[in-house]
Short mmCIF file of C-alpha atoms in Angstrom, two decimals:
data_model
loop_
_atom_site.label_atom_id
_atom_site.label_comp_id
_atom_site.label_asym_id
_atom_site.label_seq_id
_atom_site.Cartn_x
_atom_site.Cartn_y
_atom_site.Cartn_z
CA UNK A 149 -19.33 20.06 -1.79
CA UNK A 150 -20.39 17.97 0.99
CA UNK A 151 -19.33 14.49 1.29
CA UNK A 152 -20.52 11.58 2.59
CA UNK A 153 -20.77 7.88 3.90
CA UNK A 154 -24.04 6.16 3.79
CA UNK A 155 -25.00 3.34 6.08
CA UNK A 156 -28.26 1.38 4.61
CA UNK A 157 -29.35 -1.83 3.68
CA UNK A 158 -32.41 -4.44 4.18
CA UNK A 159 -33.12 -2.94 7.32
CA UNK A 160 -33.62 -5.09 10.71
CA UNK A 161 -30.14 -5.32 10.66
CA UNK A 162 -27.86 -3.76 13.07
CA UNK A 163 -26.88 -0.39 11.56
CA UNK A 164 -28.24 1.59 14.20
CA UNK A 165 -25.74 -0.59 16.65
CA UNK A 166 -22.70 0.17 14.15
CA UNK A 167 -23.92 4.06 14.05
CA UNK A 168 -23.90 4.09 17.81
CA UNK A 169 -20.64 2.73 18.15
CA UNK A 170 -19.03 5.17 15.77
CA UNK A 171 -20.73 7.22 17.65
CA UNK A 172 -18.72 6.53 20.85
CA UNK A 173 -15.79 5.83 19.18
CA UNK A 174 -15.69 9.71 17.49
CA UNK A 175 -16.76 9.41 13.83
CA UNK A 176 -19.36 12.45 12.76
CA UNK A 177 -22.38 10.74 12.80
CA UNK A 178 -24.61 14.06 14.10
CA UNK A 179 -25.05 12.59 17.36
CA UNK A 180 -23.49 12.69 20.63
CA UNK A 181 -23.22 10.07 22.87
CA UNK A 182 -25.85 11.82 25.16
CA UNK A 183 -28.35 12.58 22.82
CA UNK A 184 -29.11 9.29 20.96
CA UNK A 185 -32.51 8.47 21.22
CA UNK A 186 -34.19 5.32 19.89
CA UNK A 187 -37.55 4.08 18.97
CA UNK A 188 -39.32 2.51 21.56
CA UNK A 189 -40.23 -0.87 20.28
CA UNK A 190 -38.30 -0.94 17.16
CA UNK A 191 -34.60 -0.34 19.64
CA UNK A 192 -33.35 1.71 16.16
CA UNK A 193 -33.35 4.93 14.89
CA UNK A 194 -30.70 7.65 14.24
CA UNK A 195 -32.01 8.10 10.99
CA UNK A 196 -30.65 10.98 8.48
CA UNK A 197 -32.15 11.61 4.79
CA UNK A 198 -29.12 13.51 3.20
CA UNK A 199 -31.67 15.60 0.75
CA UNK A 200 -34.19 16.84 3.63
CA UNK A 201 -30.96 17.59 6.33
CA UNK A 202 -30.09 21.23 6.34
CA UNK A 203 -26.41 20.03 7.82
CA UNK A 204 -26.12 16.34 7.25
CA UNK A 205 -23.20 14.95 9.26
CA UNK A 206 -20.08 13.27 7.37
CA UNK A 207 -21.46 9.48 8.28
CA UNK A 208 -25.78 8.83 7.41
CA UNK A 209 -27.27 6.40 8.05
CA UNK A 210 -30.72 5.71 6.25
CA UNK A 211 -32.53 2.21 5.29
CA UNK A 212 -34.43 4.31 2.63
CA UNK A 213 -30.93 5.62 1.15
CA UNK A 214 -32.12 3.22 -1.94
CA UNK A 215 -35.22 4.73 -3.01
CA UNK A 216 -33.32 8.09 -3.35
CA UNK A 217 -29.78 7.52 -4.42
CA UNK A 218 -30.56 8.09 -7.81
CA UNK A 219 -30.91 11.88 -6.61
CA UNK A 220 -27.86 12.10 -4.55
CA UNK A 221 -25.79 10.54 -7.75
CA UNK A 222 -27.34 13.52 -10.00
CA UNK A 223 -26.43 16.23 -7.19
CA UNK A 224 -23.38 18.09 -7.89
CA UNK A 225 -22.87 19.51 -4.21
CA UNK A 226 -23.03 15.84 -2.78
CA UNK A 227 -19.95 13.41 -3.29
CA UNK A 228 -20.32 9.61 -1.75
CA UNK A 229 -17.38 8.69 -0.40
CA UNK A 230 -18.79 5.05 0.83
CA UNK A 231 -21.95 3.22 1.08
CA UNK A 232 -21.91 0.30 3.81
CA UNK A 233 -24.99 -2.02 2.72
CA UNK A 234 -25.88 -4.34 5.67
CA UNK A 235 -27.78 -7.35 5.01
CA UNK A 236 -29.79 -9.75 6.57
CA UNK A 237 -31.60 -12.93 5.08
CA UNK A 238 -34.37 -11.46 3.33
CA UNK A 239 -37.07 -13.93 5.13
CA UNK A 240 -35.77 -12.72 8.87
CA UNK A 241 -35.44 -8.61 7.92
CA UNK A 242 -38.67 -9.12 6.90
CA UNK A 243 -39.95 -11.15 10.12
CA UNK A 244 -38.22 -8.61 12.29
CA UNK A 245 -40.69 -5.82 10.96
CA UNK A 246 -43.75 -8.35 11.44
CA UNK A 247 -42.44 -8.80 15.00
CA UNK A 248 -41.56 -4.71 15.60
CA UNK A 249 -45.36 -3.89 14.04
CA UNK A 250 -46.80 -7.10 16.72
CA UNK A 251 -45.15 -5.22 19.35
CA UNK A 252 -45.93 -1.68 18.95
CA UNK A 253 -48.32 0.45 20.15
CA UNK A 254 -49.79 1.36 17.48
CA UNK A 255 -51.60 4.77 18.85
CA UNK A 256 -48.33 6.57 18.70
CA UNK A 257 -48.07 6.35 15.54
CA UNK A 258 -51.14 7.28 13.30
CA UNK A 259 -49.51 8.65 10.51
CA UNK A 260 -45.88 7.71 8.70
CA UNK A 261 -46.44 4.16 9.24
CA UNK A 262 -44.52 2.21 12.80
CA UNK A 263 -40.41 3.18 12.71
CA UNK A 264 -38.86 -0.37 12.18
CA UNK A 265 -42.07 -2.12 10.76
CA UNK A 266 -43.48 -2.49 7.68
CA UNK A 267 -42.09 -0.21 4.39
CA UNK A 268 -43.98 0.53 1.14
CA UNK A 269 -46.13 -3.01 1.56
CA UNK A 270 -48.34 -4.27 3.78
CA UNK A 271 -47.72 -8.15 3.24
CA UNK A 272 -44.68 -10.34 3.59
CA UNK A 273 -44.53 -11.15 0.17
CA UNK A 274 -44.76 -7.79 -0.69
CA UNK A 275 -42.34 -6.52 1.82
CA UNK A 276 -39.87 -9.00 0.81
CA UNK A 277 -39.90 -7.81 -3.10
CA UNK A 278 -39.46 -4.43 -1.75
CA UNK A 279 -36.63 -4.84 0.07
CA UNK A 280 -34.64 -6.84 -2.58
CA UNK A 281 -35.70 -4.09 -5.26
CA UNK A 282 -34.23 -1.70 -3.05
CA UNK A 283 -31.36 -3.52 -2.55
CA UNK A 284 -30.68 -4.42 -6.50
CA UNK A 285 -31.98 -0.73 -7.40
CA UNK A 286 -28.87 0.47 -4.76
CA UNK A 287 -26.40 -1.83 -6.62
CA UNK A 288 -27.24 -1.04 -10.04
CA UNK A 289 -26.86 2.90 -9.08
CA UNK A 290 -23.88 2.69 -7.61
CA UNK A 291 -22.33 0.64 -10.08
CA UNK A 292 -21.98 3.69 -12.45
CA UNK A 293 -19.94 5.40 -9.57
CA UNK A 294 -16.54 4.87 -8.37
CA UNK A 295 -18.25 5.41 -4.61
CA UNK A 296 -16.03 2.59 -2.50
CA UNK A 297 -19.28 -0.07 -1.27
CA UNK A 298 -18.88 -2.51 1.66
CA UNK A 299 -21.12 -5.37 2.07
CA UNK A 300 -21.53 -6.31 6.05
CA UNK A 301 -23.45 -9.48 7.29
CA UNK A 302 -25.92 -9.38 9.83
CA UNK A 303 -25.66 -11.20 12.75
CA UNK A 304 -22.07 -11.45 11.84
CA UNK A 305 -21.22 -8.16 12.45
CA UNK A 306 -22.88 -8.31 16.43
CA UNK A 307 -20.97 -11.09 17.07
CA UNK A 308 -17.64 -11.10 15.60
CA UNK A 309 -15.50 -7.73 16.26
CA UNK A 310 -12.74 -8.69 14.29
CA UNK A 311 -14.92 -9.02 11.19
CA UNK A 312 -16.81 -5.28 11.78
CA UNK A 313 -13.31 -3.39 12.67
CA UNK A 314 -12.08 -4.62 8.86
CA UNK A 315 -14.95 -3.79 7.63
CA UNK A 316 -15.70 -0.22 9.33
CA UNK A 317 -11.73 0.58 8.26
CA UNK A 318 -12.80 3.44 6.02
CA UNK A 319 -14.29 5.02 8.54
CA UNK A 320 -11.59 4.17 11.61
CA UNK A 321 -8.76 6.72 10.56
CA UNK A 322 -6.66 6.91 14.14
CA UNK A 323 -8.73 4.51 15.66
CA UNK A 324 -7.02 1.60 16.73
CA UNK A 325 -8.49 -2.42 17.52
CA UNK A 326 -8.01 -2.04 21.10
CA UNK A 327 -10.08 1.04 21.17
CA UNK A 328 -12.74 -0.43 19.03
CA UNK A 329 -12.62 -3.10 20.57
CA UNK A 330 -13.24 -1.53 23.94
CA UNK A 331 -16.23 0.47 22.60
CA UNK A 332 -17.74 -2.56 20.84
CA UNK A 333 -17.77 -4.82 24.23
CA UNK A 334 -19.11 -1.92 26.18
CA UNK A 335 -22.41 -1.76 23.72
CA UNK A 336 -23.23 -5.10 21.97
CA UNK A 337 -26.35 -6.78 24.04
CA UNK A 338 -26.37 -10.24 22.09
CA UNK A 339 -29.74 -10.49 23.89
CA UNK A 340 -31.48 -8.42 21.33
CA UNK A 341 -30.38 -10.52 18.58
CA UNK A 342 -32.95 -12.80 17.69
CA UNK A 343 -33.92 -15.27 15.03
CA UNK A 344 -36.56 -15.21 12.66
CA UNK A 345 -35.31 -17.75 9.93
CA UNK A 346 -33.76 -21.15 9.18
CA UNK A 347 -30.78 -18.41 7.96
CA UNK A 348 -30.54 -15.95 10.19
CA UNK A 349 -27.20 -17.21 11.64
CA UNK A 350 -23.55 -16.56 11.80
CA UNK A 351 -21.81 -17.73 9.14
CA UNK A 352 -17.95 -18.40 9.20
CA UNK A 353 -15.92 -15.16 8.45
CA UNK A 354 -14.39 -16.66 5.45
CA UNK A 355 -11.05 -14.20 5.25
CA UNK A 356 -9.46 -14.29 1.56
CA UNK A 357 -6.91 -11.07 2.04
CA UNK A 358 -5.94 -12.13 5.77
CA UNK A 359 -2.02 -11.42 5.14
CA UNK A 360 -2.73 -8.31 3.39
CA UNK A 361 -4.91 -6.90 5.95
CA UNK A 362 -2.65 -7.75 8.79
CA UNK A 363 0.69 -6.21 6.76
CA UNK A 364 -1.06 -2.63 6.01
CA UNK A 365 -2.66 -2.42 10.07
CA UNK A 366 0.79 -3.46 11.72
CA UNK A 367 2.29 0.16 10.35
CA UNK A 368 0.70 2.98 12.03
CA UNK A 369 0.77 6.34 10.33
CA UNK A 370 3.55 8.40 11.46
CA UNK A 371 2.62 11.66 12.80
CA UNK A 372 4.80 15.08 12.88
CA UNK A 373 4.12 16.45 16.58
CA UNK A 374 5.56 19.80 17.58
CA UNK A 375 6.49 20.58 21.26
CA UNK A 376 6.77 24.67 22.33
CA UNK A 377 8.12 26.11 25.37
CA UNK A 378 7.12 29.85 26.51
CA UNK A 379 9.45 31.65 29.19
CA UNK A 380 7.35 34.77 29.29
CA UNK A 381 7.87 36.45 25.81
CA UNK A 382 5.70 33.80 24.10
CA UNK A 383 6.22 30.83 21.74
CA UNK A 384 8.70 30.66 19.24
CA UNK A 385 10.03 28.21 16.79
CA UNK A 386 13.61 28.68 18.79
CA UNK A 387 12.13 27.15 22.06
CA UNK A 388 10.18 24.28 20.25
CA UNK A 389 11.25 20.37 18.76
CA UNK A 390 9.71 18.30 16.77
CA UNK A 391 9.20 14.70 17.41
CA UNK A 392 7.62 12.02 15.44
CA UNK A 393 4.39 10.26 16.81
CA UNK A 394 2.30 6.99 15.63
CA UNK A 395 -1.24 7.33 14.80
CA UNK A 396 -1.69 4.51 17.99
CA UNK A 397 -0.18 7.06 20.76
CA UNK A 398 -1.44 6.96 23.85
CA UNK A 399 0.81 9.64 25.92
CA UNK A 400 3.38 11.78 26.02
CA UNK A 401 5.71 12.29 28.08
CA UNK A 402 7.60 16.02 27.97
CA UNK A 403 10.47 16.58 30.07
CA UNK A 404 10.83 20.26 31.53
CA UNK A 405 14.43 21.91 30.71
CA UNK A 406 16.26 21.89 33.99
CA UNK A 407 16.44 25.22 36.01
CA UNK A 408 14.34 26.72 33.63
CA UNK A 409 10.53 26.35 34.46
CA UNK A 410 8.31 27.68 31.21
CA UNK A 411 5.18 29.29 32.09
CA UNK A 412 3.66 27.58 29.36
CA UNK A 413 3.70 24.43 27.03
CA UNK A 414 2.04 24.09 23.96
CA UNK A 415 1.58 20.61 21.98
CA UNK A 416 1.08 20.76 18.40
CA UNK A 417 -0.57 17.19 17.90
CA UNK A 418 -0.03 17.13 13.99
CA UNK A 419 1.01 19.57 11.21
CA UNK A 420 -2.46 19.31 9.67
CA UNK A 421 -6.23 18.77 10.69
CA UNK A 422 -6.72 16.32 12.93
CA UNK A 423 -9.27 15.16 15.82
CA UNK A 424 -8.07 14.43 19.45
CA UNK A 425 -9.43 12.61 22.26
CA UNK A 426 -7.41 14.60 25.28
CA UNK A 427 -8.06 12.31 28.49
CA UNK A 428 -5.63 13.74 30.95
CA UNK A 429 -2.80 15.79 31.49
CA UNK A 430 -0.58 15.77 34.83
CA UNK A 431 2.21 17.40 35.88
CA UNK A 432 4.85 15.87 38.08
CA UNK A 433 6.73 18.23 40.80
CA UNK A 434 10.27 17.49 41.46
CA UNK A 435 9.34 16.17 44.80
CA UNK A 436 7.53 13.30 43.08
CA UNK A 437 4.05 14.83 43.44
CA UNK A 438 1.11 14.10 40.36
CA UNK A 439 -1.32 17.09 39.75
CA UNK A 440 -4.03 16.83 36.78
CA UNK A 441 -4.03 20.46 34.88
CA UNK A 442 -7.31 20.74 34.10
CA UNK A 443 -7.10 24.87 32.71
CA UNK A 444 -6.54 23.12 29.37
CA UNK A 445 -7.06 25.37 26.38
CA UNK A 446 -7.23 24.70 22.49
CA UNK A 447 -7.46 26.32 18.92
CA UNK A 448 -9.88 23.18 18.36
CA UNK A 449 -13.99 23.17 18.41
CA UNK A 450 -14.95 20.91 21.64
CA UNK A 451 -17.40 17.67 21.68
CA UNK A 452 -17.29 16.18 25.21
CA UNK A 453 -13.51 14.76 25.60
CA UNK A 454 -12.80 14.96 21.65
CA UNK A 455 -11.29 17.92 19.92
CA UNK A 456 -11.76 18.85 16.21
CA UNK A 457 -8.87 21.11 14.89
CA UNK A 458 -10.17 22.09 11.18
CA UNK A 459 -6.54 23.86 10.19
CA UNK A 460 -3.08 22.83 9.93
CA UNK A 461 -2.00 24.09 13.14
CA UNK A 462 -3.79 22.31 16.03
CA UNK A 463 -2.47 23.69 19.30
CA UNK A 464 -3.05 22.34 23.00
CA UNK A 465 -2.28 24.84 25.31
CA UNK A 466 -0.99 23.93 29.27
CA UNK A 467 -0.59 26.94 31.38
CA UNK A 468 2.15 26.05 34.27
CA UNK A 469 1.55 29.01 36.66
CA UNK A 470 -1.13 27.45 38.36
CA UNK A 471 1.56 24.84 39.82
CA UNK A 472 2.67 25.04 43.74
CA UNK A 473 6.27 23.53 42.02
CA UNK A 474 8.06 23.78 39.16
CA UNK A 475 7.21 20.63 37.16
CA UNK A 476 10.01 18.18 36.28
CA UNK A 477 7.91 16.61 33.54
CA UNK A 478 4.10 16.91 31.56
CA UNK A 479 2.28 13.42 30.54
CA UNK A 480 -0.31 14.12 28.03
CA UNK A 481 -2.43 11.08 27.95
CA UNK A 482 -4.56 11.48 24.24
CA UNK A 483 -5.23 9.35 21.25
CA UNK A 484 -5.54 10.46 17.84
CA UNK A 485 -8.96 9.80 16.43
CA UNK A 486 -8.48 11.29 12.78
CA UNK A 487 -6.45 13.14 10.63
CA UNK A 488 -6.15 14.46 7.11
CA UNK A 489 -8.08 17.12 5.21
CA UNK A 490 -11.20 15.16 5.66
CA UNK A 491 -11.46 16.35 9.55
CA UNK A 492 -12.21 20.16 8.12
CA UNK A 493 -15.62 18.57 7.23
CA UNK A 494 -16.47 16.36 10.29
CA UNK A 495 -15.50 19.77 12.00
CA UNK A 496 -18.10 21.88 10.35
CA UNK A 497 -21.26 20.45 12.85
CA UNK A 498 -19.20 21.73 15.91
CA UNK A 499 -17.57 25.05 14.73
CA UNK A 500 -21.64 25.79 13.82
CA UNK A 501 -22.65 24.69 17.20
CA UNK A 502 -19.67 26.47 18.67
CA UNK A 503 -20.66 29.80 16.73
CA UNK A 504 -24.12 29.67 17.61
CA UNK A 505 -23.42 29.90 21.16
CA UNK A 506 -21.29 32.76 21.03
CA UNK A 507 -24.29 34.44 18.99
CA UNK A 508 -26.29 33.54 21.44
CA UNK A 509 -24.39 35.16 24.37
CA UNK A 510 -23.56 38.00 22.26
CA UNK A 511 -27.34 38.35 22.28
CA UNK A 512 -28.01 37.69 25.86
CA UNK A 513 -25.32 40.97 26.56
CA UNK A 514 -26.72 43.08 24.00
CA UNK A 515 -30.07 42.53 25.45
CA UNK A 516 -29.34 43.19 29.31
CA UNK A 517 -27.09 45.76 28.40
CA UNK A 518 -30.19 47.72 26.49
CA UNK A 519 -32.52 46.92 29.44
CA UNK A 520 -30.00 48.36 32.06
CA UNK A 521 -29.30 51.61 30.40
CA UNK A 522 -31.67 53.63 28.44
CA UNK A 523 -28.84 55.52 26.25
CA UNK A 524 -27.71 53.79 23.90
CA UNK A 525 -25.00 54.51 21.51
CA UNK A 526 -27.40 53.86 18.01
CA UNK A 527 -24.94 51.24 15.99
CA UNK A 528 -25.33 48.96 19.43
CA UNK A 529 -29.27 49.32 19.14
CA UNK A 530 -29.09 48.44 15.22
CA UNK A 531 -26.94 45.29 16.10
CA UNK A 532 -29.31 44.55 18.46
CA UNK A 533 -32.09 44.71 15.96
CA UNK A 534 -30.04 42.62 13.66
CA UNK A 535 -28.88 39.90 15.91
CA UNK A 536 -32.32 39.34 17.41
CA UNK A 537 -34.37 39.11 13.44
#
């Protein structure tokens, strides 16, 4: 079963900004940061439909989510874990589309109607009874469910940070505020927010549960690290320790048993699945001197700087040999991004991508290999056949 959480609403209204920053900050969204690609005129996209996606990712984001949830609710291989409904006042979501359809040129897009303009009518009035049909139609089905929903206001969330890290939570596991925050200051342009109503302002954050919020964020999870030293006969639970991380690490520091250089070190960042964003890891000589290792292997599926470790034995491994010195001491600078079972299935997208390459090069051999030579042993020839169909 494949689970989800859906990011939707009136449309006109900042969700491709929150799926870009999750983006950066991450979450599975089935983007990268250098591959999102945006509509011209309408500055949105990023777009999934969860029915037509072969391999949706773990977080979708869809304005038209509404006029099929009925679907999703009936499918048994589909569970909603969340459903984030942005809104905007009805009169400026809808002005926003007039202004997008103004704007564009309409030659690139003869057929599917102009991304960001216009949906299902082709007056304001209409467009406006649309979107709050939608809207209501979203709420009634998901009131049968006991999917979590979060309601996020629009411009609110663009300019108050605070306000979208409580209400992104569900979705932050390992991240903390100063990272969000970080990411959130690095992408907002407040010069693409614009008004198109007497209502499309910021209203006051009015924060009920302030106390609450505050008393379950100032206790980060405690994570079970594991720390393993190999001498030359490999790693063994006699040469390891445990030690007890938060979920709001930054680095770690391993000190280097005294006369006994290891050729190896391997960091076990958690005792289950878990995503890490390794940064950097130095070594520092006896004599003082800082070198970055950078022959850095894993057991985890790579995206950029972030690594995705589907089982319950993550392993970072630093080779040692390469060193000029025997290192007094490792710093592993890293933050923990997720963890729980839920990583196995924000993993999937990457362990696929990470498989089809090795097909691929698998391929690539085969093929020179039966080019090169023209004897060929016949169970290489039928896994030739079979690899290229």
């Amino acid at each position: 079963m494949s689970k989800h959480a859906v990011i939707t609403g009136t449309g006109r209204s900042g969700t491709t900004f929150i799926v870009e920053l999750l983006t950066r900050l991450g979450v599975d969204t089935g983007f990268d940061v250098g591959s999102i690609q945006k509509h011209k005129y309408a500055d949105a996209g990023m777009e999934i439909n969860i029915l037509e996606s072969v391999s949706s990712p773990y977080v979708v984001k869809d304005p038209s989510f509404p006029d099929y949830v009925t679907r999703v609710i009936k499918r048994k291989d589909i569970s909603l874990d969340h459903v984030f409904i942005v809104l905007r006042d009805l009169e400026a979501a809808v002005g926003s589309r007039l202004n997008v359809e103004q704007r564009t040129d309409k030659s690139l897009y003869k057929t599917g109607g102009i991304p960001g303009g216009l949906s299902g009518a082709s007056t304001v009035e209409q467009q406006q009874q649309v979107l709050l049909s939608r809207v209501f139609n979203l709420s009634l089905q998901l009131a049968s469910t006991d999917c979590g929903v979060t309601l996020v206001s629009y411009p609110l969330l663009v300019n108050n940070p605070d306000y979208l890290f409580e209400k992104l939570t569900p979705l932050l596991k390992g991240v903390t505020k100063e990272r969000f925050l970080e990411a959130f200051d690095s992408l907002v342009d407040k010069s693409k927010v614009h008004k198109f109503s007497e209502m499309d302002i910021t209203p006051e954050y009015r924060r009920y549960h302030a106390e609450q919020y505050e008393a379950k964020n100032c206790t980060p999870k405690s994570v079970m690290s594991q720390v393993f030293f190999d001498y030359g006969a490999g790693y063994s639970e006699k040469e390891s320790y445990f030690l007890a991380l938060t979920l709001d690490s930054k680095e770690l520091v391993i000190d280097m048993p005294a006369g006994r250089p290891p050729r190896r070190v391997r960091f076990d960042p958690a005792s289950e699945p878990c995503i890490i964003k390794l940064k950097k890891v130095t070594a520092e000589s006896i004599s003082g001197e800082n070198v970055v290792l950078t022959d850095i292997a894993s057991s985890g599926y790579k995206n950029e700087s972030f690594l995705y470790f589907p089982d319950n034995d993550p392993q970072i491994n630093i080779p040692c040999q390469q060193l000029t010195q025997s290192p007094r001491r490792l710093r592993i600078k890293f933050e923990y991004i997720d963890i729980g079972q839920g990583v196995k299935e924000k993993a999937l997208p990457f362990i696929e991508k990470h498989f089809r390459r090795k097909i691929a090069s698998l391929k690539k051999t085969i093929q020179e290999s039966y080019e090169n030579k023209s004897e060929k042993k016949s169970f290489v020839n039928k896994l030739k056949i079979w690899l290229l169909k």
